[in-house]
Coordinates of C-alpha atoms in Angstrom, one line a residue:
X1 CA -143.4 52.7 -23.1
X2 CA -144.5 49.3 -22.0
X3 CA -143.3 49.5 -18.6
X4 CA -146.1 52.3 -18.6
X5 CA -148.7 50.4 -21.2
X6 CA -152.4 48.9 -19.8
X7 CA -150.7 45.5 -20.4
X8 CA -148.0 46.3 -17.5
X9 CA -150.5 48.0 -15.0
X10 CA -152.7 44.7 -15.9
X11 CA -150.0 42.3 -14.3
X12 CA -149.3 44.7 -11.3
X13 CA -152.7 44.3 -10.7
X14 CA -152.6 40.7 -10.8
X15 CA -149.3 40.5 -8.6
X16 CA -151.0 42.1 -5.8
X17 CA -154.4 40.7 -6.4
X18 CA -152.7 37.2 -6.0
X19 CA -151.3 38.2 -2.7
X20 CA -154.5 39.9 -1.2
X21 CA -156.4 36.1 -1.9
X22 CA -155.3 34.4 1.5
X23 CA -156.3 37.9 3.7
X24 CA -159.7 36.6 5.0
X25 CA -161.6 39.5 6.4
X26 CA -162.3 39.2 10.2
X27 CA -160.9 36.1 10.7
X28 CA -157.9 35.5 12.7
X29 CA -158.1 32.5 14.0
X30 CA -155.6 29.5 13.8
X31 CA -155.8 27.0 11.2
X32 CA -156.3 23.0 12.3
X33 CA -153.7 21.1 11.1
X34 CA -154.3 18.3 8.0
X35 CA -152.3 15.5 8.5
X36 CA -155.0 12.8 6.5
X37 CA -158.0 13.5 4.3
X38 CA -160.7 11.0 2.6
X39 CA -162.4 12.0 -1.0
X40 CA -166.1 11.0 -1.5
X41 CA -166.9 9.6 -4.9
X42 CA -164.1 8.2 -7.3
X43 CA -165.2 9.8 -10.5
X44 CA -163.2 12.4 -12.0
X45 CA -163.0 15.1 -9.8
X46 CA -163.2 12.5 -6.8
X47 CA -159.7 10.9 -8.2
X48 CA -158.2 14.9 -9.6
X49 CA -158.7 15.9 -5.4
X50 CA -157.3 12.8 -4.5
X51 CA -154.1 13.3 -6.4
X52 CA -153.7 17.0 -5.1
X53 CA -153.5 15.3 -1.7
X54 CA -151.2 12.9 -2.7
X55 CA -149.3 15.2 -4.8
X56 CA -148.5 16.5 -1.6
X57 CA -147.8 13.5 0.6
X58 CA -150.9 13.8 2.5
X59 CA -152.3 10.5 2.9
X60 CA -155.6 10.2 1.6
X61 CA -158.7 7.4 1.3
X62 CA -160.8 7.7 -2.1
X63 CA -164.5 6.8 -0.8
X64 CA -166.6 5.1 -3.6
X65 CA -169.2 2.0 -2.9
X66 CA -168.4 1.1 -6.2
X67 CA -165.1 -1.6 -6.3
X68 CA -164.9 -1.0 -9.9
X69 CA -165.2 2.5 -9.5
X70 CA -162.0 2.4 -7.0
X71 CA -160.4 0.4 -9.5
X72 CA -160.9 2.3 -12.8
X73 CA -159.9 5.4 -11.0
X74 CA -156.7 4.3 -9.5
X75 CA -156.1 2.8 -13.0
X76 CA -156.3 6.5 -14.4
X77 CA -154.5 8.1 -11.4
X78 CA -151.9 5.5 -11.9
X79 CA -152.0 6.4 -16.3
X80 CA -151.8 10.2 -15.3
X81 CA -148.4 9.6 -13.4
X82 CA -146.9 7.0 -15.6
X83 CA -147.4 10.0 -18.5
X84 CA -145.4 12.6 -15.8
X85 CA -142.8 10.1 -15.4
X86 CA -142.6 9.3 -19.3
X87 CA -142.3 13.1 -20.0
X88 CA -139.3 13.7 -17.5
X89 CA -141.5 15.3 -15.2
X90 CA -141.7 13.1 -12.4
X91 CA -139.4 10.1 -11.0
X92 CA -140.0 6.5 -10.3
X93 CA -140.2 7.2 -6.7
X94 CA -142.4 9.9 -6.6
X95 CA -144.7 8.3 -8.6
X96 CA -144.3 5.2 -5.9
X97 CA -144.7 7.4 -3.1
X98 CA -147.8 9.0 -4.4
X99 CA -149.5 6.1 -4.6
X100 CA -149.0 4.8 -1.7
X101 CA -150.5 8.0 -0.4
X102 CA -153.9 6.6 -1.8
X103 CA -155.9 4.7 -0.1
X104 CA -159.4 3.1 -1.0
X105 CA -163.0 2.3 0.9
X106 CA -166.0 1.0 -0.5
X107 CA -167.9 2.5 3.0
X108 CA -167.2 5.2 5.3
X109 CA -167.5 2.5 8.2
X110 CA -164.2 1.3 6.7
X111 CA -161.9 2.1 9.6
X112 CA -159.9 4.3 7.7
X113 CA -162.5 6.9 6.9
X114 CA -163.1 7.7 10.7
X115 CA -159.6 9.4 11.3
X116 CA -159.6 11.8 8.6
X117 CA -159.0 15.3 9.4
X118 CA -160.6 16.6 6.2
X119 CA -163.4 15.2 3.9
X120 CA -164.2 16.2 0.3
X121 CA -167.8 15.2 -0.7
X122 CA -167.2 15.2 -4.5
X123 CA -170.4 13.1 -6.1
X124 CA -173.0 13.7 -8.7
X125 CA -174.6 17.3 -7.5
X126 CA -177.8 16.8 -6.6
X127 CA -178.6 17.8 -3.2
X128 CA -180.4 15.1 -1.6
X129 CA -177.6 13.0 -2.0
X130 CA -175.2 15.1 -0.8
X131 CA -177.2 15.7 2.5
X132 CA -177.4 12.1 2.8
X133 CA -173.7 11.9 2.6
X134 CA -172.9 14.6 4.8
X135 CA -175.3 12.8 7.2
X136 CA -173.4 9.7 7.0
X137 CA -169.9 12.0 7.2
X138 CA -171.5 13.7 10.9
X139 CA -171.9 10.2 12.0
X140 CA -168.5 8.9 11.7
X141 CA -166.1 11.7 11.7
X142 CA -164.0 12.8 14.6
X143 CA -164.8 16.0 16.2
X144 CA -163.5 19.0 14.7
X145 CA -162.9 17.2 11.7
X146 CA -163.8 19.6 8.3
X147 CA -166.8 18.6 6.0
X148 CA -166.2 19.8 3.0
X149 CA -168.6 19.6 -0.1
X150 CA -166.8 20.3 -3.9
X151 CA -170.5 21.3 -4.7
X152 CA -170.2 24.3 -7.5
X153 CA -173.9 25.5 -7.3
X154 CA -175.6 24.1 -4.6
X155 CA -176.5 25.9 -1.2
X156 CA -173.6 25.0 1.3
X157 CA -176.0 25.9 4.4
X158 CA -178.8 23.6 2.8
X159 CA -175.6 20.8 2.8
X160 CA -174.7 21.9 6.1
X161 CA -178.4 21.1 7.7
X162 CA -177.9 17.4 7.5
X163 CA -175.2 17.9 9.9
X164 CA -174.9 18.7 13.9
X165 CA -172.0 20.7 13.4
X166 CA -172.3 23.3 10.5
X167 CA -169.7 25.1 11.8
X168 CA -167.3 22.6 10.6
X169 CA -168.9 22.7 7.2
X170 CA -168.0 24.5 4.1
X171 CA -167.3 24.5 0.7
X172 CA -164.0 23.7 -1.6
X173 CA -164.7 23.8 -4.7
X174 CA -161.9 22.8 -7.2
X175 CA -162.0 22.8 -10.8
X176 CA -161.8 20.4 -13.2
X177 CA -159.6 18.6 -13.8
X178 CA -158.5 19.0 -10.2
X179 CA -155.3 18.2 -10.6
X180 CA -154.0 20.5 -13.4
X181 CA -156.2 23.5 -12.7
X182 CA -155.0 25.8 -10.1
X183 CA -158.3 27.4 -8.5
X184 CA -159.9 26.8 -5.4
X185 CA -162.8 28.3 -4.0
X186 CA -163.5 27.9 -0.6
X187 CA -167.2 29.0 0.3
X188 CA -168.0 30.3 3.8
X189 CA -171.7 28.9 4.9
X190 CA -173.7 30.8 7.4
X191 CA -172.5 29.0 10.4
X192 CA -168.8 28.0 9.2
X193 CA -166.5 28.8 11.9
X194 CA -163.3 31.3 11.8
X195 CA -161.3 28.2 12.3
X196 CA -163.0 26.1 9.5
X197 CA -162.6 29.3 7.0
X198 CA -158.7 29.7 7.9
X199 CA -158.0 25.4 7.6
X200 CA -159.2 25.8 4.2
X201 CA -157.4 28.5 3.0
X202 CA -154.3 27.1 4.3
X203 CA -155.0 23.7 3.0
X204 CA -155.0 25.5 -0.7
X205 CA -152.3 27.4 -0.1
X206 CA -150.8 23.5 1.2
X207 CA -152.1 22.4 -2.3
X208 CA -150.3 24.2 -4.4
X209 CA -153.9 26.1 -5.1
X210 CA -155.2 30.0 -5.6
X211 CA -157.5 29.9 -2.2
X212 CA -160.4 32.1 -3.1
X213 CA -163.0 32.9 -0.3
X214 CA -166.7 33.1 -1.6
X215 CA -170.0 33.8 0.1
X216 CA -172.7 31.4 -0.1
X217 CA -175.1 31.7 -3.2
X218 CA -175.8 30.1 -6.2
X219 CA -172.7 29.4 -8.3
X220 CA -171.0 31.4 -5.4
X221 CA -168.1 33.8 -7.7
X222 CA -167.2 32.2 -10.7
X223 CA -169.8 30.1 -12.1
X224 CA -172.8 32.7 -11.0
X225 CA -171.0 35.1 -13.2
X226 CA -170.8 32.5 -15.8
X227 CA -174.5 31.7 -16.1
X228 CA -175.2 34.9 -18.1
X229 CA -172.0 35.0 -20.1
X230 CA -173.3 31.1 -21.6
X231 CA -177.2 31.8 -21.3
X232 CA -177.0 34.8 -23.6
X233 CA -174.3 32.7 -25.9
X234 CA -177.6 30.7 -26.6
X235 CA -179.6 33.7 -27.4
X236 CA -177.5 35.0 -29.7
X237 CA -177.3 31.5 -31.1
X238 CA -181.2 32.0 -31.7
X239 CA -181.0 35.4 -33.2
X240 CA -178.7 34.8 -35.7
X241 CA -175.1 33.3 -34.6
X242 CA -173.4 30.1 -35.6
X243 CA -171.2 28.7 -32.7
X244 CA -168.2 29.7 -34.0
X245 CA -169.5 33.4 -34.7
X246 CA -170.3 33.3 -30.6
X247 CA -166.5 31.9 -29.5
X248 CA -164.5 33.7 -32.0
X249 CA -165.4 37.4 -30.7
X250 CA -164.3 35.8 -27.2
X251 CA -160.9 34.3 -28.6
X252 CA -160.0 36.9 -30.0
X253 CA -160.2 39.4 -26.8
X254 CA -157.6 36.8 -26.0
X255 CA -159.7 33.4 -23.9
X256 CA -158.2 30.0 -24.8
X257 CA -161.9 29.3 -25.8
X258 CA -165.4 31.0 -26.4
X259 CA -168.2 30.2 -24.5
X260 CA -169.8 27.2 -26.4
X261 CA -166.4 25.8 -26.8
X262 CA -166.0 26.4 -23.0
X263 CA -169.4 23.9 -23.1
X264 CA -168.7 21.0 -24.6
X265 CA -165.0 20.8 -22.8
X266 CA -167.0 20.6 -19.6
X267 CA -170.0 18.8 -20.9
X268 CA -173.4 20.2 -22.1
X269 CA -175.4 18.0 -19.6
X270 CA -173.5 19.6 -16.4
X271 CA -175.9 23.5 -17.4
X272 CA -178.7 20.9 -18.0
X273 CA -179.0 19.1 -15.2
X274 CA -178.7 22.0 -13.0
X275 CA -181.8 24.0 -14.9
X276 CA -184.0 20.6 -14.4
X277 CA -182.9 20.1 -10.5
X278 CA -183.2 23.5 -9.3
X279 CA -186.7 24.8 -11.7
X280 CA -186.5 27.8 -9.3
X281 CA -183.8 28.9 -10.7
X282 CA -184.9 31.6 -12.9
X283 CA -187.4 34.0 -12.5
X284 CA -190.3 35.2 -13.9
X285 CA -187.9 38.5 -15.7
X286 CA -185.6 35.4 -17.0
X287 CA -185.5 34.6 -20.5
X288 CA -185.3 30.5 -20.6
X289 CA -182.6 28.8 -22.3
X290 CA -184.4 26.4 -24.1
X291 CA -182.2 25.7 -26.9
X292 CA -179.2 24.7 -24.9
X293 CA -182.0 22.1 -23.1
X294 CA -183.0 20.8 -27.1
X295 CA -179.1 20.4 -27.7
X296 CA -179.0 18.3 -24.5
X297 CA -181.7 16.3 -25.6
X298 CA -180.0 15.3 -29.0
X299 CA -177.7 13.5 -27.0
X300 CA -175.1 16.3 -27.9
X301 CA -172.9 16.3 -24.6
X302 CA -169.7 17.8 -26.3
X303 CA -166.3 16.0 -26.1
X304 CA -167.5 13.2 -24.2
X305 CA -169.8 12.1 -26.6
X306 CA -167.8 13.5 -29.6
X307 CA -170.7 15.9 -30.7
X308 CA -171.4 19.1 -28.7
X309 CA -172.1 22.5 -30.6
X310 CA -169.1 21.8 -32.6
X311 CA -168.5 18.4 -33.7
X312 CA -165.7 16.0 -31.8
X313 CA -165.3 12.8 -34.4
X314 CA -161.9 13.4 -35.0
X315 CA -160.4 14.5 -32.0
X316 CA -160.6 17.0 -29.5
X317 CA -160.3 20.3 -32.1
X318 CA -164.0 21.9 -32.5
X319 CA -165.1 22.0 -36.1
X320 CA -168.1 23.3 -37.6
X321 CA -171.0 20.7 -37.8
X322 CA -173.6 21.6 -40.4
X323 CA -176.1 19.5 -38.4
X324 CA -175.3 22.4 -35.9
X325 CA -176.6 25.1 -38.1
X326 CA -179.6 23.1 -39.4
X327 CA -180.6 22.9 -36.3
X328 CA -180.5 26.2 -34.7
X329 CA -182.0 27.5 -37.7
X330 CA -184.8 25.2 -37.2
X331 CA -185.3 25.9 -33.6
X332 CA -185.4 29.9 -34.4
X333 CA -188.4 29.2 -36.9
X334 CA -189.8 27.4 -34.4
X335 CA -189.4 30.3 -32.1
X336 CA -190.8 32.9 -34.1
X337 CA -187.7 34.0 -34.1
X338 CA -186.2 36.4 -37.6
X339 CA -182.7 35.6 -37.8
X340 CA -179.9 38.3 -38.4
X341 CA -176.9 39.5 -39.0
X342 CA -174.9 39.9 -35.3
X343 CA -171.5 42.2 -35.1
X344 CA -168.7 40.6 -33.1
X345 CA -168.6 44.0 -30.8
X346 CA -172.4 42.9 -29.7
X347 CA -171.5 39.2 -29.4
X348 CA -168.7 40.3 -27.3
X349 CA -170.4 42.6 -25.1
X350 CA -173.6 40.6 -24.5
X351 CA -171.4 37.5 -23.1
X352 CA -169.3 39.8 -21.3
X353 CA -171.0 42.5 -19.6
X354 CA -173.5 40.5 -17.9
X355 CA -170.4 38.5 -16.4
X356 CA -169.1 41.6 -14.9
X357 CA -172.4 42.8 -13.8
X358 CA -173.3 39.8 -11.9
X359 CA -169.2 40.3 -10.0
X360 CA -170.3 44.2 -9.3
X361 CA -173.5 42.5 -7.7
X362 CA -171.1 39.8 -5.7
X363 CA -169.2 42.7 -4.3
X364 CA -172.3 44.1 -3.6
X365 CA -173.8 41.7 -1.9
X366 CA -170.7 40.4 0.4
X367 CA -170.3 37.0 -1.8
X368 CA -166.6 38.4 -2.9
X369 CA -164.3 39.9 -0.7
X370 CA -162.8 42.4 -2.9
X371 CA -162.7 43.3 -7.0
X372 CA -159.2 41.6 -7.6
X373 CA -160.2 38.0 -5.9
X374 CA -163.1 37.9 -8.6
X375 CA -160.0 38.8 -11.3
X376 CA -158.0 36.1 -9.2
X377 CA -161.2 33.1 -9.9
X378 CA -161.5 34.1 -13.9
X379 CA -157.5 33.9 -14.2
X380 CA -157.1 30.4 -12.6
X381 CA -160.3 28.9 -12.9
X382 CA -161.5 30.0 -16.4
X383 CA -158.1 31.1 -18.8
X384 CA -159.0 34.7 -18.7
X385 CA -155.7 36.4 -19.9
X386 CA -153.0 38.1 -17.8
X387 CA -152.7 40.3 -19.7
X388 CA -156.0 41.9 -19.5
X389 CA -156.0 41.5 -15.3
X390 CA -159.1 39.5 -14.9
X391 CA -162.7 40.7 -16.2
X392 CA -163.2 43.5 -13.7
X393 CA -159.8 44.8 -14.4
X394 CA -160.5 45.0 -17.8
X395 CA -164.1 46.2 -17.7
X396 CA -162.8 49.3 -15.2
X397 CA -159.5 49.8 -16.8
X398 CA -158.8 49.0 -20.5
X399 CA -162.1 48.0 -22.0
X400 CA -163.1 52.0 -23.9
X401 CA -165.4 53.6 -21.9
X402 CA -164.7 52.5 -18.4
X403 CA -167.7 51.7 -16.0
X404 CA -169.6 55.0 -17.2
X405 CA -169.7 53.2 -20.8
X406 CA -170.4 49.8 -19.0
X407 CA -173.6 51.4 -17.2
X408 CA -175.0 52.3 -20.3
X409 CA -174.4 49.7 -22.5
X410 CA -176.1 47.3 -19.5
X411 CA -179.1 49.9 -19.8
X412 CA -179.5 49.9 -23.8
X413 CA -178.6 45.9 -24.5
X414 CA -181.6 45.5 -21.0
X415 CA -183.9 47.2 -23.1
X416 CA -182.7 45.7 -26.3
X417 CA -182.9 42.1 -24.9
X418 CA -184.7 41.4 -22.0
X419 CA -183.1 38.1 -21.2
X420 CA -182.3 38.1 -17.5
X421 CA -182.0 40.6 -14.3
X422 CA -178.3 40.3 -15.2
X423 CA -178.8 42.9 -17.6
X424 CA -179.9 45.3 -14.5
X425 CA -177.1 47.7 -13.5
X426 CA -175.6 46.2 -10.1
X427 CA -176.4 49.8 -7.3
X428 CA -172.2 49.5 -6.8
X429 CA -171.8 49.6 -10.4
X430 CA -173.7 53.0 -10.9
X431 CA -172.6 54.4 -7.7
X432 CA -168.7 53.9 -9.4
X433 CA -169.4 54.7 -12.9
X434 CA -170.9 58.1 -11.2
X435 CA -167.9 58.7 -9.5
X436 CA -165.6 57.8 -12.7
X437 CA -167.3 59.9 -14.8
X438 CA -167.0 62.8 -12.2
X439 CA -163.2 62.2 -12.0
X440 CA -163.5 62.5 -16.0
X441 CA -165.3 65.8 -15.8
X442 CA -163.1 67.4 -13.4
X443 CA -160.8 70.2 -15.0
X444 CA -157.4 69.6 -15.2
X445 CA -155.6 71.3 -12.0
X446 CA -153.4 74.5 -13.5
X447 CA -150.1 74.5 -14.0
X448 CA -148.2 76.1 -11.2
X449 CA -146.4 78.9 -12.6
X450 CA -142.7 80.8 -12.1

């Protein structure tokens, strides 16, 4: 009976789709081989990619102008090991070893910069600095050395203009914290060679890391189909919902965390700052997402500043913060906005079925290769359970209905709640909800008889 259950045919799906992730369509070509790398910006992420390098025994130089930077990040590389080695899970030695693997430059004229064979541009995202980077990175790189950008909205081919070889550039983008979380998605810009494409996939497969290939758009896979599972999060937040009424629907269809939760982890201002650098990024069908700019504005950044949509002060557990509620509630007056009672089935299906909308459309439009690498992206890179096989596994396959259900319920919560052109049926979508519902129509064949 289990061996036979949605749960088993969910983890068949996932054994295969993890082995399908390295095939890159149309490329054959060799991969160049990393020997050295140098990481761009010592923050965070700059110092998580730096340890999956050294993790590995690839040498590698962590790039910040910053000397304190350098030094509070080695600092924290060096705390993250010391707590390996104090748990059993890693020796003396190996912590030795991988330190000497790291490296550090205040300039990319520093000697050691100019023999890398890879480079990982992992600063603030905002574009102009990046291409000024990237300009700096054509300048002193060796030929045929990759440019790589850990951008995770930004337009690769935008990056790749301030370069004289965009066929050499592309985009690795890990997530955080880089060291500990298992995805990686490689994005293929418009001019990134076969060669490029296949270094990069074999560098995450070197890595330790699930190697997903994207195409080049905004938020590329995973985060594209993220921004209308958390803008309508807010919306519901306006209409009625308290935080914990928007994550608990979520948790319980098995996620570690809702999507507010999911918010303040990452912090509040990351959304925020993307909607004020790129104001073209919603249209004149798109509902604005106002409130989550006024929580911003409070100075509410979640963890990192101890008060998000949940409240941090004593520790890293999200509780309920009255302040929270007073303040949504005031906002919705504000608005214009009556305020009702919302059922966790139409919290659940307006943060989810936008997300699996927006991966028909990436199918669609050649951003993903194939429906089990977007499955692949929302099991590494965002805790979606195993058990259910990845969004559009369980969209297709377990969630009631199937995709004939999933059309319409797009159609009637579009017209409900005009929020966003996520709500619009991806043409794939309909064209396999038509053919589902034709395969559910069809009469049973007769039973052959003696």
């Amino acid at each position: 009976q289990l061996a036979a259950g949605p749960e088993a045919r969910a983890l068949q799906h996932v054994f295969f789709a993890e082995r399908q992730i390295s095939k890159v369509v149309g490329v054959d070509a060799p991969p160049r081989p990393i020997e050295s790398a140098a990481v761009i910006g010592a923050g965070t992420m700059g110092g998580g990619i730096a340890m999956c390098f050294a993790n590995k025994g690839i040498p590698v130089t962590l790039v910040d102008k910053s000397p304190e930077a350098l030094e509070t990040r080695i600092g924290g590389i060096r705390a993250a090991y010391e707590a390996n080695v104090a748990k059993g899970k890693l020796s003396e030695d190996k912590l030795g070893a991988r330190m000497r693997c790291i490296t550090t430059a205040t300039s990319l004229d520093d000697p050691a910069c100019s023999t890398a064979d890879l480079y990982v541009e992992a600063v603030f995202e905002r574009l102009e600095l990046k291409k000024a980077i990237f300009k700096e990175l054509d300048a002193i790189a060796k030929p045929g050395a990759l440019l790589c950008t850990n951008t995770s909205t930004l337009d690769i081919d935008k990056i790749a203009s301030a370069t004289s070889r965009p066929q050499d550039v592309c985009g690795t983008h890990f997530f955080s914290p880089a060291n500990i979380m298992p995805l990686l998605e490689n994005v293929r810009g418009s001019a990134s060679s076969g060669e490029t494409l296949a270094t990069v996939m074999a560098m995450g497969k070197k890595l330790g890391k699930k190697a997903v290939l994207a195409g080049n758009c905004f938020g590329f896979i995973g985060n594209r189909m993220i921004e209308g599972y958390c803008r309508e999060s807010y919306f519901l937040l306006e209409e009625g919902c308290v935080p914990r009424d928007v994550d608990a629907p979520v948790r319980a269809l098995g996620l570690a965390m809702g999507p507010l939760q999911m918010q303040d982890l990452a912090g509040i201002d990351i959304g925020y700052n993307i909607r004020k650098d790129q104001p073209d990024l919603y249209g004149p069908a798109d509902r604005y997402p106002l409130l989550a700019d006024r929580i911003a504005e409070a100075g509410r950044l979640g963890q990192k500043t101890k008060a998000g949509w949940y409240d941090y002060a004593a520790g890293r557990n999200p509780v309920d913060d009255p302040w929270v509620a007073d303040f949504i509630e005031k906002f919705s007056a504000e608005q214009g906005v009556t305020r009702r009672a919302i059922s966790a089935e139409e919290v659940l299906d307006r943060c989810m079925l936008p997300m699996v909308n927006e991966g028909f459309k990436c199918l669609e439009e050649g951003i993903a290769q194939r429906e089990s690498d977007i499955d692949i992206v929302f099991l590494y890179g965002y805790g979606f359970p195993r058990r259910l096989g990845g969004p559009m596994h369980w969209a297709r396959h377990i969630r009631e209905g199937g995709l004939p259900k999933l059309a319409a319920d797009l159609q009637r919560y579009g017209a409900e709640h005009p929020n966003g052109t996520y709500w619009t049926p991806s043409a794939l979508l309909l064209e396999e909800a038509a053919v589902a519902a034709e395969a559910e129509a069809a009469p049973e064949p007769a039973a052959a008889t003696a």
